[in-house]
Amino acid sequence: DAGVIQSPRHEVTEMGQEVTLRCKPISGHDYLFWYRQTMMRGLELLIYFNNNVPIDDSGMPEDRFSAKMPNASFSTLKIQPSEPRDSAVYFCASSFPLGNEQFFGPGTRLTVL
Amino acid sequence: GDSVTQMEGPVTLSEEAFLTINCTYTATGYPSLFWYVQYPGEGLQLLLKATKADDKGSNKGFEATYRKETTSFHLEKGSVQVSDSAVYFCALTSIKAAGNKLTFGGGTRVLVKP
């Protein structure tokens, strides 16, 4: 298996622009998680899905952030409009239904100028 | 709620030194405990885990024992290598946590010098 796939790996954008991050979970995993990692705040869980349904989005920082999972093999995290404080590494992870290990993607490094 | 506390870094060591990273937790019920490692420029990957009290997880020379009486899961390695330089995260998932939701510690950066 190719593991969790994220794109793009790096994104540089200007303040006010829309940013879309993409994730393809491991086939057969029915939980998908979005995390944000910064030096100041460490690793934060933003939202997670089960069977394509958002279960807990309490970590989403503001209405500027939204996430979707239209099918079992694809999810997006969108920031609109983006701000410099959104600069971070965003990770996607997926897990088996009955296991308790999460598999992480390589992350997307977002820089908002 | 659940929480994980781990020692702050950075921890700087010489090659072949002994490494210990302390981790303590607070959780309801009987959590499963994990150590994840993040190498530079990469995502997190599972290093080892333990699912019940007194279990010992081990991998790549690292070990950690689930100590329920002290609510701890300290990570140890007897002889570190330069390639062990990374950030290490202690984490737990509670049996009551839906969807294998992980609670992470703040991470400990380890730097091993030749």
CSV table of C-alpha atoms in Angstrom, one decimal:
chain,number,residue,atom,x,y,z
A,1,ASP,CA,0.0,0.0,0.0
A,2,ALA,CA,1.2,3.5,-0.8
A,3,GLY,CA,0.2,4.8,2.6
A,4,VAL,CA,-1.6,8.1,3.3
A,5,ILE,CA,-1.1,10.5,0.4
A,6,GLN,CA,-1.3,14.2,0.8
A,7,SER,CA,-1.0,17.0,-1.8
A,8,PRO,CA,0.5,19.4,-2.3
A,9,ARG,CA,3.6,18.8,-0.1
A,10,HIS,CA,4.3,22.5,0.0
A,11,GLU,CA,2.1,25.4,-0.6
A,12,VAL,CA,3.0,29.1,-0.5
A,13,THR,CA,0.1,31.6,-0.9
A,14,GLU,CA,-0.7,35.2,-0.1
A,15,MET,CA,-3.0,36.3,2.6
A,16,GLY,CA,-6.6,36.3,1.5
A,17,GLN,CA,-6.3,33.5,-1.0
A,18,GLU,CA,-8.2,30.2,-0.8
A,19,VAL,CA,-6.1,27.1,0.0
A,20,THR,CA,-7.2,23.5,-0.5
A,21,LEU,CA,-5.3,20.6,1.0
A,22,ARG,CA,-5.9,17.1,-0.2
A,23,CYS,CA,-5.7,13.7,1.4
A,24,LYS,CA,-6.1,10.1,0.2
A,25,PRO,CA,-6.4,7.7,3.1
A,26,ILE,CA,-5.2,4.1,3.1
A,27,SER,CA,-7.7,1.8,1.4
A,28,GLY,CA,-10.0,0.1,3.9
A,29,HIS,CA,-9.5,2.7,6.6
A,30,ASP,CA,-12.8,4.2,7.7
A,31,TYR,CA,-11.5,6.9,10.0
A,32,LEU,CA,-9.7,10.0,8.7
A,33,PHE,CA,-8.1,12.7,10.8
A,34,TRP,CA,-6.8,16.2,10.0
A,35,TYR,CA,-4.1,17.7,12.3
A,36,ARG,CA,-2.2,20.9,12.3
A,37,GLN,CA,1.4,21.2,13.7
A,38,THR,CA,3.1,24.4,14.7
A,39,MET,CA,6.0,25.2,17.0
A,40,MET,CA,3.8,27.3,19.3
A,41,ARG,CA,0.9,25.0,19.6
A,42,GLY,CA,2.3,21.5,18.8
A,43,LEU,CA,0.1,18.9,17.2
A,44,GLU,CA,-3.7,19.8,17.2
A,45,LEU,CA,-6.5,17.6,16.0
A,46,LEU,CA,-8.8,19.7,13.8
A,47,ILE,CA,-11.5,17.3,12.7
A,48,TYR,CA,-12.1,13.6,12.1
A,49,PHE,CA,-14.4,11.6,9.9
A,50,ASN,CA,-15.9,8.1,10.2
A,51,ASN,CA,-17.3,6.6,7.1
A,52,ASN,CA,-17.1,10.0,5.4
A,53,VAL,CA,-19.2,11.7,8.1
A,54,PRO,CA,-17.6,14.4,10.2
A,55,ILE,CA,-17.7,13.3,13.8
A,56,ASP,CA,-15.9,15.9,15.8
A,57,ASP,CA,-14.9,19.3,14.4
A,58,SER,CA,-14.3,21.0,17.7
A,59,GLY,CA,-10.7,21.6,16.8
A,60,MET,CA,-11.4,23.6,13.7
A,61,PRO,CA,-10.1,27.0,14.6
A,62,GLU,CA,-12.6,29.3,12.8
A,63,ASP,CA,-15.2,29.4,10.2
A,64,ARG,CA,-12.5,30.1,7.6
A,65,PHE,CA,-11.6,26.4,7.9
A,66,SER,CA,-13.8,23.7,6.4
A,67,ALA,CA,-13.3,20.0,5.6
A,68,LYS,CA,-15.1,17.5,3.4
A,69,MET,CA,-14.9,13.9,2.7
A,70,PRO,CA,-17.0,13.2,-0.4
A,71,ASN,CA,-16.0,9.5,-0.6
A,72,ALA,CA,-14.0,6.9,1.2
A,73,SER,CA,-10.8,7.7,-0.7
A,74,PHE,CA,-10.6,11.5,-0.6
A,75,SER,CA,-10.8,14.4,1.8
A,76,THR,CA,-10.1,18.1,1.6
A,77,LEU,CA,-9.3,20.8,4.1
A,78,LYS,CA,-10.0,24.3,2.8
A,79,ILE,CA,-9.0,27.6,4.3
A,80,GLN,CA,-10.8,30.7,2.9
A,81,PRO,CA,-9.5,33.3,3.3
A,82,SER,CA,-6.1,32.3,4.4
A,83,GLU,CA,-4.1,34.3,7.0
A,84,PRO,CA,-0.4,34.3,7.9
A,85,ARG,CA,-1.2,32.7,11.3
A,86,ASP,CA,-2.5,29.6,9.3
A,87,SER,CA,1.1,28.8,8.4
A,88,ALA,CA,1.8,25.3,9.7
A,89,VAL,CA,2.3,21.7,8.6
A,90,TYR,CA,-1.1,20.0,8.1
A,91,PHE,CA,-1.2,16.2,8.5
A,92,CYS,CA,-3.8,13.8,7.4
A,93,ALA,CA,-4.1,10.4,9.1
A,94,SER,CA,-6.3,7.3,8.8
A,95,SER,CA,-7.0,4.3,10.8
A,96,PHE,CA,-8.7,0.9,10.8
A,97,PRO,CA,-12.1,0.5,12.3
A,98,LEU,CA,-11.1,-1.8,15.1
A,99,GLY,CA,-7.4,-1.1,15.4
A,100,ASN,CA,-6.0,1.8,17.3
A,101,GLU,CA,-3.0,2.9,15.3
A,102,GLN,CA,-3.2,6.0,13.1
A,103,PHE,CA,-1.2,6.1,9.9
A,104,PHE,CA,0.0,9.6,9.0
A,105,GLY,CA,0.7,11.2,5.7
A,106,PRO,CA,3.9,13.2,5.0
A,107,GLY,CA,2.1,16.5,5.6
A,108,THR,CA,1.6,19.7,3.7
A,109,ARG,CA,3.7,22.6,4.7
A,110,LEU,CA,1.6,25.8,4.2
A,111,THR,CA,3.1,29.2,4.2
A,112,VAL,CA,0.8,32.2,4.0
A,113,LEU,CA,2.6,35.5,3.2
B,1,GLY,CA,-10.4,14.8,30.2
B,2,ASP,CA,-7.5,12.7,28.9
B,3,SER,CA,-4.1,14.3,28.9
B,4,VAL,CA,-0.5,13.3,28.3
B,5,THR,CA,2.5,15.0,29.8
B,6,GLN,CA,6.0,14.4,28.5
B,7,MET,CA,9.4,16.0,29.3
B,8,GLU,CA,10.3,19.1,27.3
B,9,GLY,CA,13.2,19.0,25.0
B,10,PRO,CA,15.5,19.4,23.4
B,11,VAL,CA,17.4,16.4,24.7
B,12,THR,CA,20.9,16.4,23.4
B,13,LEU,CA,23.0,13.2,23.6
B,14,SER,CA,26.2,11.7,22.3
B,15,GLU,CA,26.0,8.6,20.2
B,16,GLU,CA,25.8,5.3,22.2
B,17,ALA,CA,24.3,7.2,25.2
B,18,PHE,CA,21.3,6.0,27.1
B,19,LEU,CA,18.0,7.8,26.3
B,20,THR,CA,15.0,8.1,28.6
B,21,ILE,CA,12.0,10.3,27.8
B,22,ASN,CA,9.4,10.5,30.5
B,23,CYS,CA,5.7,10.3,29.8
B,24,THR,CA,2.8,10.4,32.3
B,25,TYR,CA,-0.9,10.3,31.5
B,26,THR,CA,-4.4,11.0,32.9
B,27,ALA,CA,-7.2,9.0,31.4
B,28,THR,CA,-10.5,7.4,32.2
B,29,GLY,CA,-10.8,3.7,32.0
B,30,TYR,CA,-7.9,1.7,30.5
B,31,PRO,CA,-6.2,3.5,27.7
B,32,SER,CA,-3.8,2.1,25.1
B,33,LEU,CA,-0.5,3.9,25.1
B,34,PHE,CA,1.8,4.8,22.2
B,35,TRP,CA,5.0,6.3,21.2
B,36,TYR,CA,5.2,8.0,17.8
B,37,VAL,CA,8.3,9.3,16.2
B,38,GLN,CA,8.6,12.1,13.7
B,39,TYR,CA,11.8,12.3,11.6
B,40,PRO,CA,12.8,15.6,10.1
B,41,GLY,CA,10.4,16.6,7.2
B,42,GLU,CA,8.2,13.5,7.7
B,43,GLY,CA,4.9,12.6,9.2
B,44,LEU,CA,4.5,10.8,12.5
B,45,GLN,CA,4.9,7.0,12.5
B,46,LEU,CA,4.2,4.5,15.2
B,47,LEU,CA,7.2,3.4,17.1
B,48,LEU,CA,5.7,1.1,19.7
B,49,LYS,CA,2.5,0.6,21.7
B,50,ALA,CA,1.1,-1.2,24.7
B,51,THR,CA,-2.5,-2.0,25.3
B,52,LYS,CA,-2.7,-3.1,28.9
B,53,ALA,CA,-1.0,-2.7,32.2
B,54,ASP,CA,2.5,-4.2,32.5
B,55,ASP,CA,2.8,-4.7,28.7
B,56,LYS,CA,6.1,-3.8,27.2
B,57,GLY,CA,6.2,-2.3,23.8
B,58,SER,CA,9.5,-2.6,21.8
B,59,ASN,CA,10.8,-1.7,18.4
B,60,LYS,CA,14.2,-0.6,16.9
B,61,GLY,CA,15.9,-1.0,20.3
B,62,PHE,CA,13.3,1.3,22.0
B,63,GLU,CA,11.2,0.0,24.9
B,64,ALA,CA,8.4,1.3,27.1
B,65,THR,CA,6.4,-0.4,29.8
B,66,TYR,CA,2.8,0.4,30.6
B,67,ARG,CA,2.8,1.3,34.3
B,68,LYS,CA,-0.7,1.7,35.6
B,69,GLU,CA,0.3,2.3,39.2
B,70,THR,CA,2.3,5.3,38.2
B,71,THR,CA,0.3,6.2,35.1
B,72,SER,CA,3.5,6.3,33.1
B,73,PHE,CA,4.9,5.0,29.8
B,74,HIS,CA,8.6,6.1,29.7
B,75,LEU,CA,10.5,5.5,26.5
B,76,GLU,CA,14.1,4.1,26.8
B,77,LYS,CA,16.9,3.1,24.5
B,78,GLY,CA,20.2,1.7,25.7
B,79,SER,CA,22.5,3.1,22.9
B,80,VAL,CA,21.3,5.8,20.6
B,81,GLN,CA,22.5,6.5,17.1
B,82,VAL,CA,22.6,9.7,15.1
B,83,SER,CA,19.7,8.3,13.1
B,84,ASP,CA,17.5,8.4,16.2
B,85,SER,CA,17.5,12.2,16.1
B,86,ALA,CA,13.8,13.0,15.8
B,87,VAL,CA,10.8,14.3,17.8
B,88,TYR,CA,9.1,11.7,19.9
B,89,PHE,CA,5.4,11.9,20.9
B,90,CYS,CA,3.7,10.0,23.7
B,91,ALA,CA,0.0,9.4,23.1
B,92,LEU,CA,-3.0,7.5,24.4
B,93,THR,CA,-6.4,6.5,23.2
B,94,SER,CA,-9.1,5.7,25.7
B,95,ILE,CA,-11.4,2.7,25.2
B,96,LYS,CA,-14.2,5.3,25.4
B,97,ALA,CA,-12.7,7.5,22.7
B,98,ALA,CA,-14.6,7.1,19.5
B,99,GLY,CA,-12.7,6.5,16.4
B,100,ASN,CA,-9.3,5.8,17.9
B,101,LYS,CA,-9.0,9.5,18.7
B,102,LEU,CA,-5.4,10.0,20.0
B,103,THR,CA,-4.4,12.4,22.8
B,104,PHE,CA,-0.8,13.5,22.2
B,105,GLY,CA,1.8,14.9,24.5
B,106,GLY,CA,3.7,18.0,23.4
B,107,GLY,CA,6.6,16.1,21.8
B,108,THR,CA,10.3,15.8,22.8
B,109,ARG,CA,13.0,16.7,20.4
B,110,VAL,CA,16.0,14.5,20.6
B,111,LEU,CA,19.3,15.3,19.0
B,112,VAL,CA,22.1,12.7,18.9
B,113,LYS,CA,25.6,14.0,18.1
B,114,PRO,CA,28.3,11.8,16.7
